[in-house]
XYZ file of C-alpha atoms in Angstrom:
772
model
C 0.000 0.000 0.000
C 2.552 2.540 -1.154
C 0.248 5.009 -2.921
C -2.559 5.568 -0.418
C -1.867 8.490 1.964
C -0.429 7.349 5.290
C -2.916 9.515 7.190
C -5.793 7.675 5.516
C -4.237 4.245 6.145
C -3.751 5.103 9.820
C -7.377 6.194 10.085
C -8.647 2.955 8.506
C -6.453 0.973 10.899
C -7.959 2.756 13.930
C -11.477 2.181 12.580
C -10.764 -1.510 11.957
C -9.430 -2.077 15.479
C -12.378 -0.282 17.084
C -14.873 -2.148 14.917
C -13.265 -5.469 15.899
C -13.768 -4.701 19.578
C -17.420 -3.770 19.045
C -18.071 -6.885 16.905
C -16.866 -8.951 19.874
C -19.034 -6.898 22.264
C -22.207 -7.013 20.169
C -22.013 -10.338 18.308
C -19.814 -12.380 20.619
C -16.571 -14.314 20.303
C -17.701 -16.796 17.645
C -18.544 -14.160 15.018
C -15.501 -12.057 15.903
C -13.220 -15.098 15.485
C -14.836 -16.043 12.157
C -14.585 -12.473 10.852
C -10.864 -12.410 11.688
C -10.221 -15.916 10.348
C -11.895 -15.188 6.984
C -10.193 -11.787 6.738
C -6.723 -13.270 7.257
C -7.367 -16.230 4.946
C -8.606 -14.072 2.068
C -5.714 -11.655 2.585
C -3.191 -14.531 2.446
C -4.966 -15.922 -0.620
C -4.400 -12.809 -2.778
C -1.354 -14.197 -4.604
C -2.786 -17.695 -5.079
C -3.545 -19.273 -8.451
C -7.063 -19.148 -9.837
C -7.582 -22.820 -8.990
C -6.381 -22.302 -5.405
C -8.701 -19.308 -4.998
C -11.676 -21.367 -6.216
C -10.866 -24.213 -3.816
C -10.569 -21.742 -0.941
C -13.910 -20.156 -1.796
C -15.593 -23.575 -1.806
C -14.083 -24.439 1.576
C -15.159 -21.099 3.018
C -18.676 -21.571 1.626
C -18.988 -24.819 3.588
C -18.282 -22.849 6.794
C -20.891 -20.264 5.802
C -23.573 -22.936 5.375
C -22.955 -24.187 8.931
C -23.913 -20.842 10.484
C -27.329 -20.184 11.952
C -29.497 -17.588 10.180
C -28.754 -15.005 12.888
C -25.007 -15.671 12.698
C -25.080 -15.297 8.898
C -26.794 -11.901 9.208
C -24.283 -10.752 11.831
C -21.294 -11.896 9.761
C -22.647 -10.079 6.696
C -23.330 -6.980 8.739
C -19.816 -6.967 10.214
C -18.184 -6.992 6.788
C -20.692 -4.573 5.255
C -20.168 -2.067 8.057
C -16.388 -2.272 7.626
C -16.671 -1.582 3.876
C -18.944 1.401 4.398
C -16.577 2.719 7.080
C -13.708 2.543 4.570
C -15.854 4.624 2.197
C -16.545 7.107 4.999
C -12.869 7.271 5.924
C -11.997 8.127 2.311
C -14.736 10.772 2.244
C -13.536 12.245 5.553
C -9.954 12.335 4.318
C -11.064 13.979 1.073
C -13.001 16.620 3.044
C -9.995 17.187 5.313
C -7.625 17.560 2.341
C -9.971 19.980 0.554
C -10.483 22.034 3.732
C -6.709 22.184 4.284
C -5.974 23.309 0.731
C -5.487 27.054 1.088
C -4.586 27.607 -2.552
C -7.005 29.861 -4.367
C -7.990 28.359 -7.679
C -9.112 31.058 -10.067
C -11.416 29.634 -12.731
C -10.422 30.873 -16.182
C -13.939 30.308 -17.448
C -16.986 28.329 -16.448
C -19.699 26.594 -18.464
C -22.902 28.477 -19.133
C -24.462 26.053 -16.689
C -23.755 22.839 -14.814
C -26.987 20.863 -14.444
C -27.397 17.873 -12.162
C -30.541 15.795 -12.657
C -31.445 13.562 -9.719
C -33.058 10.218 -10.440
C -34.165 7.460 -8.080
C -33.089 4.515 -10.215
C -31.155 2.841 -8.786
C -32.309 4.038 -5.396
C -29.899 4.387 -2.510
C -29.477 0.804 -1.200
C -28.568 1.689 2.407
C -31.298 2.182 4.999
C -32.200 5.762 5.877
C -31.636 5.291 9.619
C -28.232 3.716 9.132
C -27.227 6.488 6.728
C -27.767 9.016 9.523
C -25.566 7.010 11.885
C -22.848 6.763 9.242
C -23.138 10.507 8.547
C -22.604 11.186 12.237
C -19.625 8.800 12.240
C -18.116 10.547 9.226
C -18.382 13.875 11.064
C -16.401 12.274 13.907
C -13.707 11.133 11.467
C -13.422 14.625 9.983
C -13.087 16.139 13.464
C -10.370 13.606 14.314
C -8.414 14.456 11.152
C -8.697 18.113 12.092
C -7.099 17.432 15.470
C -10.092 17.028 17.793
C -9.027 13.785 19.452
C -10.071 13.985 23.142
C -13.103 11.675 23.102
C -12.728 10.293 19.559
C -12.219 6.604 20.355
C -15.049 6.401 22.896
C -17.461 8.254 20.592
C -16.396 6.134 17.606
C -16.992 2.890 19.505
C -20.391 4.119 20.680
C -21.387 4.872 17.081
C -20.071 1.504 15.877
C -21.999 -0.296 18.609
C -25.245 1.330 17.433
C -24.456 0.679 13.765
C -23.851 -3.016 14.417
C -27.317 -3.228 15.960
C -29.028 -1.652 12.907
C -29.972 -3.200 9.563
C -27.830 -2.269 6.554
C -30.679 -2.703 4.087
C -34.064 -1.035 3.895
C -36.751 -3.223 5.414
C -39.593 -1.745 3.361
C -39.903 -0.835 -0.281
C -39.659 2.956 -0.679
C -42.479 4.985 -2.159
C -41.871 7.697 -4.740
C -42.307 10.224 -1.934
C -39.683 8.412 0.177
C -37.233 8.666 -2.725
C -37.949 12.363 -3.224
C -37.613 13.039 0.505
C -34.274 11.212 0.699
C -32.792 13.068 -2.271
C -34.175 16.537 -1.504
C -33.050 16.470 2.110
C -29.513 15.932 0.829
C -29.357 18.221 -2.209
C -31.443 21.057 -0.713
C -29.612 21.017 2.602
C -28.737 24.507 3.830
C -24.994 24.049 3.190
C -25.609 22.924 -0.382
C -28.028 25.804 -1.054
C -25.526 28.247 0.483
C -22.863 26.919 -1.894
C -25.226 27.090 -4.868
C -26.003 30.725 -4.003
C -22.326 31.601 -3.479
C -21.384 30.134 -6.853
C -24.267 31.902 -8.599
C -23.154 35.233 -7.149
C -19.653 34.537 -8.515
C -20.974 33.760 -11.990
C -20.933 29.957 -11.763
C -24.388 28.539 -12.402
C -25.182 25.131 -10.903
C -28.767 24.039 -11.493
C -30.624 21.093 -10.000
C -33.416 19.113 -11.667
C -35.312 15.982 -10.617
C -37.016 13.000 -12.223
C -38.455 11.797 -8.918
C -42.211 12.064 -9.177
C -42.138 12.862 -12.902
C -40.472 9.780 -14.400
C -43.509 7.848 -15.600
C -41.544 5.496 -17.885
C -42.321 1.947 -16.723
C -43.465 3.172 -13.310
C -47.091 2.349 -12.400
C -46.904 4.415 -9.191
C -45.925 7.741 -10.806
C -48.834 10.041 -11.606
C -49.944 13.671 -11.330
C -50.216 13.242 -7.534
C -46.581 12.086 -7.129
C -45.636 14.979 -9.377
C -47.487 17.370 -7.085
C -46.002 15.779 -3.941
C -42.463 16.054 -5.317
C -42.906 19.714 -6.195
C -44.531 20.407 -2.814
C -41.680 18.783 -0.923
C -39.072 20.993 -2.584
C -41.344 24.047 -2.119
C -41.468 23.371 1.625
C -37.674 23.150 1.888
C -36.974 26.198 -0.283
C -39.583 28.308 1.526
C -37.951 27.454 4.867
C -34.585 28.577 3.482
C -36.019 31.822 2.080
C -38.053 32.572 5.243
C -35.001 31.981 7.419
C -32.983 34.605 5.557
C -35.886 37.041 5.398
C -36.421 36.746 9.155
C -32.706 37.360 9.795
C -32.984 40.470 7.630
C -36.027 41.740 9.568
C -34.445 40.982 12.952
C -31.451 43.199 12.120
C -33.695 46.026 10.929
C -35.601 45.980 14.217
C -32.365 46.738 16.061
C -32.129 50.168 14.354
C -33.826 53.523 14.990
C -34.553 54.109 11.323
C -38.083 55.255 10.368
C -39.112 52.328 8.145
C -42.915 52.622 7.891
C -42.955 52.245 4.098
C -40.779 49.163 4.351
C -42.923 47.700 7.136
C -46.051 48.086 5.029
C -44.432 46.324 2.043
C -43.031 43.685 4.374
C -46.471 42.857 5.785
C -47.748 42.385 2.250
C -44.774 40.165 1.455
C -45.364 37.951 4.515
C -48.979 37.364 3.400
C -47.795 36.449 -0.089
C -45.267 34.008 1.358
C -48.153 32.333 3.192
C -50.207 32.184 -0.022
C -47.651 29.997 -1.834
C -47.116 27.444 0.925
C -49.388 24.943 -0.795
C -49.061 24.238 -4.521
C -52.473 24.250 -6.159
C -54.185 25.621 -9.262
C -52.887 29.033 -10.391
C -49.742 28.656 -8.307
C -47.824 30.464 -11.024
C -49.990 33.546 -10.612
C -49.391 33.672 -6.834
C -45.651 33.133 -7.327
C -45.569 35.999 -9.846
C -47.264 38.306 -7.320
C -44.799 37.235 -4.614
C -41.777 37.882 -6.834
C -43.156 41.249 -7.905
C -43.733 42.275 -4.277
C -40.270 41.044 -3.261
C -38.683 43.032 -6.093
C -40.515 46.181 -4.967
C -39.431 45.618 -1.378
C -35.774 45.215 -2.397
C -35.831 48.396 -4.501
C -37.476 50.334 -1.670
C -34.996 48.983 0.865
C -31.984 49.912 -1.271
C -33.463 53.383 -1.856
C -34.005 53.955 1.860
C -30.809 52.352 3.202
C -28.546 53.018 0.209
C -27.026 49.578 0.680
C -27.793 45.932 -0.029
C -28.886 43.368 2.518
C -26.825 40.158 2.185
C -29.910 38.209 3.267
C -32.048 39.717 0.517
C -29.255 39.080 -1.979
C -29.308 35.371 -1.042
C -33.068 35.281 -1.587
C -32.607 36.951 -4.998
C -30.167 34.209 -5.948
C -32.539 31.476 -4.800
C -35.371 33.025 -6.818
C -33.069 33.161 -9.851
C -32.050 29.529 -9.404
C -35.568 28.324 -8.515
C -37.966 30.814 -10.182
C -41.131 29.165 -8.827
C -39.538 28.041 -5.548
C -39.550 24.372 -6.531
C -36.826 22.018 -7.657
C -37.959 21.663 -11.294
C -38.980 18.237 -12.495
C -38.447 16.586 -15.839
C -41.280 14.375 -17.044
C -40.476 11.137 -18.905
C -42.499 8.494 -20.716
C -41.891 5.695 -23.194
C -42.532 7.009 -26.711
C -44.810 4.053 -27.588
C -47.168 5.103 -24.775
C -47.020 8.736 -25.859
C -48.550 7.655 -29.191
C -51.337 5.968 -27.222
C -51.864 8.973 -24.953
C -52.653 11.103 -27.997
C -55.718 8.912 -28.549
C -56.770 8.553 -24.920
C -56.820 11.379 -22.349
C -57.008 8.844 -19.526
C -53.319 8.021 -19.926
C -51.496 9.274 -16.858
C -48.804 11.111 -18.839
C -51.499 13.327 -20.352
C -52.939 14.015 -16.887
C -49.471 14.941 -15.633
C -49.025 17.483 -18.402
C -52.531 18.866 -17.775
C -51.675 19.237 -14.078
C -48.618 21.236 -15.118
C -50.836 23.557 -17.127
C -53.200 24.080 -14.183
C -50.551 25.049 -11.650
C -48.290 27.092 -13.944
C -50.804 29.654 -15.218
C -49.293 33.074 -14.527
C -45.693 31.842 -14.763
C -43.632 29.892 -17.266
C -44.401 26.179 -17.320
C -40.707 25.411 -17.699
C -39.980 26.718 -14.191
C -41.976 23.729 -12.878
C -41.093 21.140 -15.524
C -37.955 21.741 -17.571
C -38.642 19.196 -20.288
C -40.555 16.190 -21.573
C -38.130 13.276 -22.067
C -39.134 10.720 -24.714
C -37.495 7.400 -23.889
C -37.018 4.780 -26.621
C -37.243 7.524 -29.243
C -36.258 5.603 -32.379
C -38.124 7.379 -35.190
C -39.136 10.908 -36.127
C -42.757 9.906 -35.522
C -41.899 9.257 -31.855
C -40.611 12.808 -31.451
C -43.630 14.145 -33.349
C -45.953 12.384 -30.905
C -44.154 14.111 -28.035
C -44.569 17.521 -29.648
C -48.253 16.863 -30.329
C -48.963 15.661 -26.770
C -47.305 18.697 -25.157
C -49.259 21.063 -27.443
C -52.491 19.178 -26.746
C -52.072 19.292 -22.967
C -50.459 22.734 -22.558
C -52.079 24.425 -25.603
C -48.601 25.543 -26.726
C -45.063 24.145 -26.810
C -44.264 25.650 -23.415
C -41.664 23.030 -22.465
C -39.050 21.428 -24.725
C -39.470 17.871 -25.947
C -36.204 15.978 -25.437
C -35.524 12.807 -27.455
C -33.721 10.072 -25.516
C -31.519 8.104 -27.909
C -30.544 4.919 -26.080
C -30.662 1.970 -28.476
C -28.442 0.964 -31.381
C -31.215 1.847 -33.814
C -31.812 5.288 -32.279
C -28.158 6.256 -31.831
C -27.255 5.197 -35.367
C -30.179 7.126 -36.819
C -30.256 10.216 -34.540
C -28.945 12.567 -37.261
C -31.716 11.527 -39.703
C -34.414 11.610 -37.016
C -33.592 15.239 -36.215
C -33.510 16.238 -39.881
C -36.926 14.691 -40.461
C -38.357 16.371 -37.361
C -37.222 19.834 -38.453
C -38.438 19.201 -41.999
C -41.935 18.274 -40.787
C -42.047 21.170 -38.283
C -40.754 24.298 -40.064
C -41.549 26.545 -37.063
C -39.692 24.351 -34.554
C -36.295 25.850 -35.341
C -37.539 29.412 -34.817
C -39.343 28.357 -31.661
C -36.107 27.069 -30.106
C -34.226 30.150 -31.286
C -36.776 32.629 -29.928
C -38.088 30.890 -26.812
C -35.127 28.841 -25.558
C -32.056 30.886 -26.536
C -31.419 28.652 -29.587
C -30.794 25.640 -27.352
C -31.831 22.174 -28.464
C -31.502 19.326 -26.008
C -30.828 15.663 -26.745
C -30.479 12.942 -24.117
C -28.036 10.056 -24.585
C -28.706 6.802 -22.719
C -25.716 4.780 -21.542
C -27.417 1.995 -19.556
C -29.653 0.596 -22.290
C -26.999 0.877 -24.992
C -24.586 -1.036 -22.735
C -27.181 -3.686 -21.950
C -28.032 -4.100 -25.626
C -24.527 -4.175 -27.126
C -21.983 -4.164 -24.288
C -20.026 -1.142 -23.062
C -17.453 -1.083 -25.894
C -20.051 -0.906 -28.678
C -22.574 1.128 -26.690
C -20.066 3.828 -25.850
C -18.789 3.937 -29.444
C -22.354 4.373 -30.714
C -22.748 7.325 -28.326
C -19.393 8.835 -29.357
C -20.397 8.804 -33.020
C -23.917 10.008 -32.302
C -22.799 12.939 -30.164
C -20.495 14.209 -32.905
C -23.110 13.756 -35.640
C -25.789 15.539 -33.565
C -23.311 18.284 -32.654
C -22.569 19.042 -36.306
C -26.241 18.811 -37.239
C -27.451 21.302 -34.633
C -24.560 23.736 -35.066
C -25.289 23.826 -38.816
C -28.839 24.915 -37.936
C -27.430 27.669 -35.707
C -28.685 25.879 -32.597
C -26.729 25.357 -29.386
C -26.544 21.633 -28.629
C -27.360 20.614 -25.054
C -26.313 17.035 -24.433
C -27.987 15.403 -21.473
C -25.943 12.369 -20.422
C -27.979 9.614 -18.784
C -24.896 8.296 -17.060
C -23.169 7.912 -13.720
C -22.277 5.392 -11.057
C -20.995 2.155 -12.579
C -18.956 1.949 -15.808
C -21.803 0.159 -17.579
C -23.997 3.203 -16.872
C -21.416 5.608 -18.284
C -19.761 6.245 -14.914
C -16.125 6.371 -13.899
C -13.921 9.318 -13.050
C -15.094 12.718 -14.277
C -12.093 13.010 -16.606
C -12.747 9.637 -18.242
C -16.421 10.496 -18.688
C -15.998 13.848 -20.402
C -12.574 13.996 -22.066
C -13.939 12.747 -25.427
C -17.063 14.937 -25.553
C -17.192 17.789 -28.084
C -16.629 21.239 -26.580
C -20.314 22.114 -26.912
C -21.196 19.266 -24.538
C -19.317 21.078 -21.782
C -20.688 24.547 -22.435
C -23.828 23.257 -20.768
C -22.842 20.219 -18.710
C -25.868 18.091 -17.871
C -25.812 14.618 -16.290
C -27.955 12.328 -14.181
C -26.972 11.602 -10.585
C -28.496 8.597 -8.860
C -28.311 6.076 -6.062
C -25.288 6.241 -3.766
C -23.743 9.000 -5.892
C -26.279 11.533 -4.565
C -25.038 11.217 -0.980
C -21.412 10.774 -2.041
C -21.326 13.977 -4.125
C -23.900 16.198 -2.421
C -23.593 15.057 1.179
C -20.590 17.360 1.614
C -20.521 20.885 0.174
C -16.717 20.825 -0.095
C -16.843 17.696 -2.251
C -19.512 19.240 -4.474
C -17.456 22.417 -4.793
C -14.448 20.302 -5.780
C -16.543 18.491 -8.392
C -17.686 21.783 -9.923
C -14.078 23.036 -9.976
C -13.014 19.873 -11.844
C -15.701 20.411 -14.483
C -14.639 24.006 -15.062
C -10.967 22.939 -15.223
C -11.722 20.216 -17.775
C -13.602 22.750 -19.888
C -10.393 24.691 -20.363
C -8.356 21.600 -21.201
C -10.619 19.835 -23.683
C -9.703 20.227 -27.314
C -12.060 19.276 -30.096
C -10.555 16.277 -31.837
C -11.501 15.106 -35.285
C -11.315 11.334 -35.545
C -9.727 10.255 -38.818
C -11.490 7.926 -41.232
C -9.172 4.951 -40.615
C -9.730 5.081 -36.865
C -13.512 5.346 -37.299
C -13.704 2.419 -39.735
C -11.483 0.265 -37.491
C -13.554 1.073 -34.417
C -16.713 0.309 -36.418
C -15.252 -3.067 -37.309
C -14.311 -3.833 -33.699
C -17.702 -2.652 -32.428
C -19.514 -4.895 -34.918
C -17.426 -7.915 -33.895
C -17.746 -7.127 -30.179
C -21.532 -6.722 -30.404
C -21.852 -10.052 -32.219
C -19.862 -11.865 -29.505
C -21.804 -10.121 -26.734
C -25.227 -10.856 -28.259
C -24.258 -14.415 -29.096
C -23.517 -14.990 -25.413
C -26.911 -13.731 -24.293
C -28.667 -15.730 -27.007
C -27.085 -18.845 -25.517
C -29.794 -20.763 -23.611
C -27.295 -22.153 -21.126
C -26.012 -18.686 -20.372
C -29.510 -17.249 -19.964
C -30.131 -20.088 -17.512
C -26.922 -19.088 -15.709
C -28.124 -15.487 -15.385
C -31.413 -16.601 -13.899
C -29.971 -19.281 -11.650
C -26.617 -17.894 -10.538
C -27.323 -14.183 -9.966
C -29.959 -12.336 -7.882
C -32.023 -11.992 -11.110
C -35.002 -14.093 -9.968
C -35.168 -12.407 -6.574
C -34.936 -8.719 -7.448
C -38.560 -8.142 -6.491
C -37.614 -9.094 -2.919
C -35.104 -6.238 -2.695
C -36.359 -3.002 -1.151
C -34.188 -0.620 -3.152
C -36.558 1.117 -5.521
C -40.188 2.122 -6.012
C -40.122 1.168 -9.698
C -40.579 -2.499 -10.781
C -37.251 -4.080 -11.780
C -38.675 -5.901 -14.798
C -40.436 -4.600 -17.875
C -44.042 -5.641 -18.322
C -44.044 -6.041 -22.096
C -41.427 -8.121 -23.846
C -41.107 -11.192 -26.027
C -41.090 -14.582 -24.325
C -37.462 -15.300 -25.211
C -36.119 -11.927 -24.139
C -34.847 -11.166 -20.649
C -37.274 -8.643 -19.155
C -34.787 -7.042 -16.832
C -34.326 -3.276 -17.035
C -30.874 -1.971 -17.814
C -30.008 -0.837 -14.287
C -31.023 -4.053 -12.434
C -29.254 -5.915 -15.254
C -26.020 -4.145 -14.321
C -26.777 -4.838 -10.643
C -26.679 -8.612 -11.252
C -23.200 -8.429 -12.804
C -21.878 -6.037 -10.180
C -23.093 -8.209 -7.313
C -21.570 -11.421 -8.705
C -18.263 -9.621 -9.441
C -18.181 -10.529 -13.160
C -19.081 -7.087 -14.617
C -19.624 -8.799 -17.999
C -21.299 -5.901 -19.899
C -18.199 -3.758 -19.215
C -15.782 -5.921 -21.175
C -17.325 -9.004 -22.791
C -16.713 -9.160 -26.557
C -13.919 -6.614 -26.885
C -11.174 -9.243 -26.495
C -12.444 -11.434 -29.326
C -12.951 -8.352 -31.500
C -9.302 -7.398 -30.923
C -8.126 -10.911 -31.680
C -10.090 -11.113 -34.938
C -9.159 -7.807 -36.578
C -6.131 -7.914 -38.881
C -2.633 -6.632 -38.166
C -3.101 -3.347 -40.027
C -6.283 -2.596 -38.036
C -4.465 -3.369 -34.797
C -1.775 -0.884 -35.819
C -4.403 1.827 -36.356
C -5.736 1.302 -32.818
C -2.274 1.202 -31.222
C -1.133 4.294 -33.117
C -4.298 6.151 -32.057
C -3.931 5.351 -28.365
C -1.746 8.345 -27.480
C -3.621 10.862 -29.633
C -7.253 9.792 -29.128
C -8.932 11.038 -25.945
C -11.821 8.702 -26.656
C -9.656 5.582 -26.910
C -7.569 6.456 -23.842
C -10.756 7.055 -21.878
C -12.144 3.660 -22.863
C -8.881 1.835 -22.121
C -8.683 3.445 -18.669
C -12.282 2.574 -17.783
C -11.695 -0.944 -19.137
C -8.649 -1.289 -16.869
C -10.738 -0.120 -13.915
C -13.411 -2.734 -14.688
C -10.908 -5.555 -15.188
C -9.223 -4.658 -11.880
C -12.536 -5.052 -10.023
C -13.434 -8.444 -11.522
C -13.143 -11.505 -9.295
C -13.759 -14.305 -11.764
C -13.357 -17.041 -9.148
C -16.213 -15.514 -7.140
C -18.403 -15.550 -10.260
C -17.435 -19.209 -10.723
C -18.564 -19.980 -7.169
C -22.071 -18.777 -8.101
C -22.083 -20.951 -11.235
C -20.893 -24.047 -9.369
C -23.561 -23.695 -6.715
C -26.557 -23.184 -9.001
C -25.780 -25.175 -12.166
C -24.756 -28.744 -12.821
C -20.998 -29.006 -13.061
C -20.737 -29.597 -16.833
C -22.886 -26.534 -17.647
C -21.100 -24.439 -15.026
C -17.707 -25.384 -16.474
C -18.892 -24.615 -20.003
C -20.179 -21.157 -19.117
C -17.136 -20.399 -16.983
C -14.756 -21.432 -19.780
C -16.462 -19.040 -22.201
C -16.210 -16.185 -19.695
C -12.633 -16.960 -18.623
C -11.384 -17.194 -22.239
C -12.990 -13.874 -23.129
C -11.548 -12.266 -19.977
C -8.037 -13.343 -20.955
C -8.563 -11.831 -24.418
C -9.889 -8.570 -22.898
C -6.783 -8.287 -20.716
C -4.604 -8.975 -23.761
C -6.366 -6.146 -25.608
C -5.721 -3.777 -22.700
C -2.019 -4.719 -22.418
C -1.273 -4.605 -26.150
C -2.958 -1.231 -26.704
C -1.803 0.545 -23.525
C 1.595 -1.144 -23.328
C 0.998 -1.603 -19.585
C 0.454 -4.745 -17.496
C -0.798 -2.854 -14.450
C -4.535 -2.439 -15.062
C -4.538 0.795 -13.052
C -1.169 2.224 -14.065
C -2.856 5.607 -14.645
C -4.109 5.802 -11.048
C -2.016 3.540 -8.761
C -3.759 4.525 -5.512
C -7.053 3.274 -6.966
C -5.621 -0.218 -7.381
C -4.728 -0.231 -3.681
C -8.158 1.067 -2.741
C -9.853 -1.707 -4.748
C -7.569 -4.344 -3.255
C -8.324 -3.089 0.251
C -12.037 -3.667 -0.322
C -12.018 -6.679 -2.641
C -10.968 -9.387 -0.189
C -13.498 -8.088 2.335
C -16.344 -8.511 -0.183
C -15.622 -12.218 -0.788
C -17.292 -13.470 2.434
C -20.380 -11.393 1.609
C -20.595 -13.033 -1.829
C -20.527 -16.433 -0.129
C -23.283 -15.274 2.212
C -25.261 -14.134 -0.831
C -24.896 -17.597 -2.377
C -26.279 -19.027 0.863
C -29.147 -16.533 0.807
C -30.050 -17.392 -2.801
C -29.816 -21.120 -2.075
C -32.011 -20.907 1.030
C -34.312 -18.182 -0.350
C -33.406 -16.126 2.721
C -34.594 -12.707 1.548
C -33.549 -10.811 4.657
C -29.961 -12.032 4.245
C -30.156 -11.403 0.492
C -31.080 -7.756 1.077
C -28.232 -7.356 3.559
C -25.707 -8.907 1.129
C -26.836 -6.743 -1.797
C -26.377 -3.600 0.297
C -23.040 -4.747 1.736
C -21.615 -5.688 -1.683
C -22.839 -2.335 -3.035
C -20.851 -0.619 -0.259
C -17.740 -2.564 -1.238
C -18.145 -2.066 -4.996
C -19.229 1.549 -4.339
C -22.255 1.125 -6.584
C -25.514 -0.816 -6.436
C -25.427 -1.632 -10.122
């Protein structure tokens, strides 16, 4: 462990020792001894051969089966808590380092806007109560790093004792409101709003949007009521923030001897108007407009009388600029096939949701409540046309933009033609975007479904080509492209480090930077204002470093060839009946409905009988949990093997000059470093007959060897994480501690023990740092 900071390693060591003591106190000697025995054995087994690792896993699994149900839960909890504490230690160290960095970083320029869109899929896997205990523990760790050590150990042990007595996983399925409440209480926390205001006053615009309550796609429990509840929840939080600052302003004024009768009269009117917008109902926009008008008059009168500005009023001005109707704006989404149906039938919920928007927004702009209508599975111009027609039918005008979501091979390959046909059929659409929306035209790119359909290599290449084609198309029409990236979290969902995610985007994609944030990433990024500030600084820094690169024809044709070969290998695997059986039998696939980590059903309702119904995100969850991560790499090795020597030379020669290729190679290395193929084999061996298990494993192992060969031959490096050595150590630190939890998950699946299954899913997610 030469690359991790010593201060962080020391902190983890202290945490581990304290946790060990509390495991003994809470769970007793037997569990403590087993935890230590497994930890040491898996640590000593790191350098073993693949065969030796498999034998050791089988032997350890036998021990796991001998435990009582209560002992199995406790063992899982002990390891899961340790892994989450390592995450918290890293977060605390990051906070400490950022707080200690006194250097002033002047931003040369910033994007027009940075837009984070919060989604609930996948939902945060950890239980709400436990999250609060971990948050409190993280605050202790930060204080310790800052030198407050007097009662640290005793307080830490007290926290750990309570944590060990609490469930890791949620015990009930969350509602849409639960998901909104969880997210909004993090992202609209006072410290985050203060930072958002501070950045806005310095010319850096960071906007928040939400899909929670408005994402109807495949969700039977989303309707106009959840939409209203979501908006109301953010209204409540924002009104408290605004009222707090207004009251501070008034309290200071009362301490003076100034004659302020005119101000008092306007203030009384303002207080009544604040009360009038507490509840969102019909004509809310009109009441908000009156409130903003009154507030503007009050501010002008105050500045005229005092000849100065109130910092509290200035904060409220910023909040009103960021949230013009005092709500966190939603984005509404529906499957394009159902949008066609909704045009014929007003009883479709998506139509009712848009009508509700019309009712509440009269008097203000509809887009301050709902920023756009996302059309998922938009594969033809007729799909986009249906979206336009439905918005006009419900709102009477095109008051919110319709945003096509290109997420399948068909859609991404044809995006350029779809847009051309749309503009041809709607001659006024171009002028509408130019006059009403500052010439901006938004397109969403879906990473999860493209990865599920074709694998990460081909899916990401489809997106890379599509983004450049769309960019050129819209710029030629004198429109400003806004690319909304449906990505984040795991590699298969377009995640990874910020640099790897954005280094290959065209410059226009960073002028307005818009991405989804979901699951654990919400708390990880927005739970600490310093970490969010650091993230924003990284985006603005990358903006200044990115150079538009034109990919030459040889590189494009070679990548096309590799993508075609890779897709064929990937699809051939999932058309294999034995492999489909393996997915169902040897992953949590069949038991996802028993997990309590999302309000939306995990499986699609309509599909062919031979097709796996699983949605893209739960699909990735299965491969993350079983440590195989197949969508991230399967197929690319064979594609590399099968292209000719001259094509290989094109790829190798492009490695140093192509930001896109370097980004993919780095994310591939990250994925390969996290794979534990022997763990995946343990699942196969337990749930399939040996001959079928061996057959499937041989296919996967052979392809893994080819994928590693591709990485080594293109990068020239054997270390999978040569570009970020500390990350390799961080993964290694966690990896061996996840193995026992995988064995416990196998036990849970075998025994249909759903309580243990939920605990293992959450614990593995903590170790892998993503649910799926």
